[in-house]
Amino acid sequence: MTESADRCKFPKVARVRSRLDFTRIYEHGSRIGDRCLLMSALRTEEPRTRLGLSVSKRCGNAVRRNRWKRVIREVFRLSRLDLPTGFDLVIQPRPEAQPEFEVVRESFGSLMARLQKRPQGPARREQR
């Protein structure tokens, strides 16, 4: 397998998996959002950016929640090479939004751009 193909995978080290990590991101990270996604982000000293997902039952039945997770993971996987390193992210879809790939990709890109421009400090709530 080529190096570029390896870099487009979504391995376990690229995921936020433990309850402790989720809690740390929610309590100490920044929150930004738009009409599609809500992103909680915490800067880290790690050489990679990790993704965690939180899709509540308010987003729909199991089929729709799983669709959300697949779309968000694919957007993250495809844009991973372009993302800044050193962030732990938790993404939550808005219940009223639709899990469409292009909409989610655009939302994710704009939220990451806004996140990079912000000074990192205690958790601040910003929504559009």
Short mmCIF file of C-alpha atoms in Angstrom, two decimals, residues 4-123:
data_model
loop_
_atom_site.label_atom_id
_atom_site.label_comp_id
_atom_site.label_asym_id
_atom_site.label_seq_id
_atom_site.Cartn_x
_atom_site.Cartn_y
_atom_site.Cartn_z
CA SER A 4 -0.71 8.37 0.55
CA ALA A 5 -3.22 5.51 0.85
CA ASP A 6 -2.03 4.84 4.42
CA ARG A 7 -2.45 8.49 5.34
CA CYS A 8 -6.10 8.48 4.21
CA LYS A 9 -7.11 5.72 6.62
CA PHE A 10 -8.90 6.34 9.88
CA PRO A 11 -6.91 4.31 12.45
CA LYS A 12 -7.70 4.01 16.16
CA VAL A 13 -4.98 6.52 17.06
CA ALA A 14 -6.96 9.15 15.12
CA ARG A 15 -10.09 8.65 17.24
CA VAL A 16 -11.17 10.09 20.57
CA ARG A 17 -12.45 6.99 22.31
CA SER A 18 -12.40 7.29 26.11
CA ARG A 19 -15.00 8.96 28.30
CA LEU A 20 -12.19 10.83 30.06
CA ASP A 21 -11.02 12.37 26.76
CA PHE A 22 -14.56 13.41 25.82
CA THR A 23 -15.06 15.01 29.24
CA ARG A 24 -11.73 16.83 29.02
CA ILE A 25 -12.61 18.22 25.57
CA TYR A 26 -16.08 19.36 26.68
CA GLU A 27 -14.81 21.01 29.87
CA HIS A 28 -11.61 22.66 28.65
CA GLY A 29 -12.10 23.03 24.90
CA SER A 30 -13.62 25.68 22.70
CA ARG A 31 -17.04 25.28 21.10
CA ILE A 32 -18.03 26.62 17.73
CA GLY A 33 -20.95 25.75 15.56
CA ASP A 34 -23.05 26.55 12.54
CA ARG A 35 -26.38 25.32 11.20
CA CYS A 36 -25.03 21.84 10.48
CA LEU A 37 -22.42 20.91 13.11
CA LEU A 38 -21.30 21.77 16.62
CA MET A 39 -17.57 21.31 17.19
CA SER A 40 -15.78 21.09 20.53
CA ALA A 41 -12.02 21.35 20.15
CA LEU A 42 -9.07 21.19 22.49
CA ARG A 43 -5.47 21.90 21.50
CA THR A 44 -2.99 19.17 22.43
CA GLU A 45 0.73 18.58 22.12
CA GLU A 46 0.15 15.46 20.02
CA PRO A 47 1.42 15.35 16.42
CA ARG A 48 -2.03 14.45 15.11
CA THR A 49 -5.64 15.56 15.15
CA ARG A 50 -8.18 13.13 16.60
CA LEU A 51 -11.93 12.91 15.99
CA GLY A 52 -14.72 11.91 18.37
CA LEU A 53 -18.41 11.71 17.48
CA SER A 54 -21.45 12.34 19.62
CA VAL A 55 -24.71 11.70 17.76
CA SER A 56 -27.76 11.87 20.01
CA LYS A 57 -31.13 10.24 19.52
CA ARG A 58 -32.54 13.69 18.76
CA CYS A 59 -30.83 13.35 15.35
CA GLY A 60 -33.18 10.53 14.35
CA ASN A 61 -33.46 6.78 14.35
CA ALA A 62 -30.48 4.41 14.28
CA VAL A 63 -30.26 4.44 10.49
CA ARG A 64 -30.03 8.23 10.36
CA ARG A 65 -27.56 8.41 13.29
CA ASN A 66 -25.31 5.86 11.61
CA ARG A 67 -25.51 7.83 8.35
CA TRP A 68 -24.35 10.93 10.26
CA LYS A 69 -21.40 9.04 11.71
CA ARG A 70 -20.36 7.61 8.34
CA VAL A 71 -20.53 11.00 6.62
CA ILE A 72 -18.60 12.83 9.36
CA ARG A 73 -15.91 10.13 9.51
CA GLU A 74 -15.50 10.23 5.73
CA VAL A 75 -15.19 14.03 5.70
CA PHE A 76 -12.57 13.84 8.44
CA ARG A 77 -10.71 11.01 6.72
CA LEU A 78 -10.54 12.81 3.38
CA SER A 79 -9.49 16.14 4.89
CA ARG A 80 -7.07 14.71 7.47
CA LEU A 81 -3.99 15.58 5.42
CA ASP A 82 -5.07 19.24 5.25
CA LEU A 83 -5.99 19.62 8.93
CA PRO A 84 -3.69 21.30 11.43
CA THR A 85 -2.15 18.91 13.92
CA GLY A 86 -2.61 19.03 17.66
CA PHE A 87 -6.40 19.10 18.08
CA ASP A 88 -8.85 16.75 19.73
CA LEU A 89 -12.27 17.28 18.15
CA VAL A 90 -15.75 16.17 19.12
CA ILE A 91 -18.37 16.70 16.43
CA GLN A 92 -22.10 16.80 17.11
CA PRO A 93 -24.60 17.17 14.26
CA ARG A 94 -27.51 19.54 14.67
CA PRO A 95 -30.80 17.62 14.91
CA GLU A 96 -32.45 19.71 12.21
CA ALA A 97 -29.58 19.35 9.70
CA GLN A 98 -29.37 16.73 6.96
CA PRO A 99 -26.46 14.24 6.75
CA GLU A 100 -25.40 15.20 3.21
CA PHE A 101 -21.73 14.80 2.36
CA GLU A 102 -21.16 18.15 0.60
CA VAL A 103 -22.98 20.16 3.28
CA VAL A 104 -21.06 18.44 6.07
CA ARG A 105 -17.74 18.88 4.23
CA GLU A 106 -18.35 22.59 3.76
CA SER A 107 -19.44 23.02 7.39
CA PHE A 108 -16.45 21.06 8.72
CA GLY A 109 -14.01 23.10 6.62
CA SER A 110 -15.45 26.44 7.70
CA LEU A 111 -15.48 25.44 11.38
CA MET A 112 -11.84 24.30 11.20
CA ALA A 113 -10.86 27.59 9.55
CA ARG A 114 -12.64 29.56 12.29
CA LEU A 115 -11.06 27.36 14.95
CA GLN A 116 -7.54 28.04 13.69
CA LYS A 117 -8.08 31.79 13.87
CA ARG A 118 -9.19 31.71 17.51
CA PRO A 119 -6.84 32.09 20.43
CA GLN A 120 -7.02 29.00 22.59
CA GLY A 121 -8.13 29.67 26.12
CA PRO A 122 -10.88 28.50 28.44
CA ALA A 123 -14.01 27.14 26.83
#
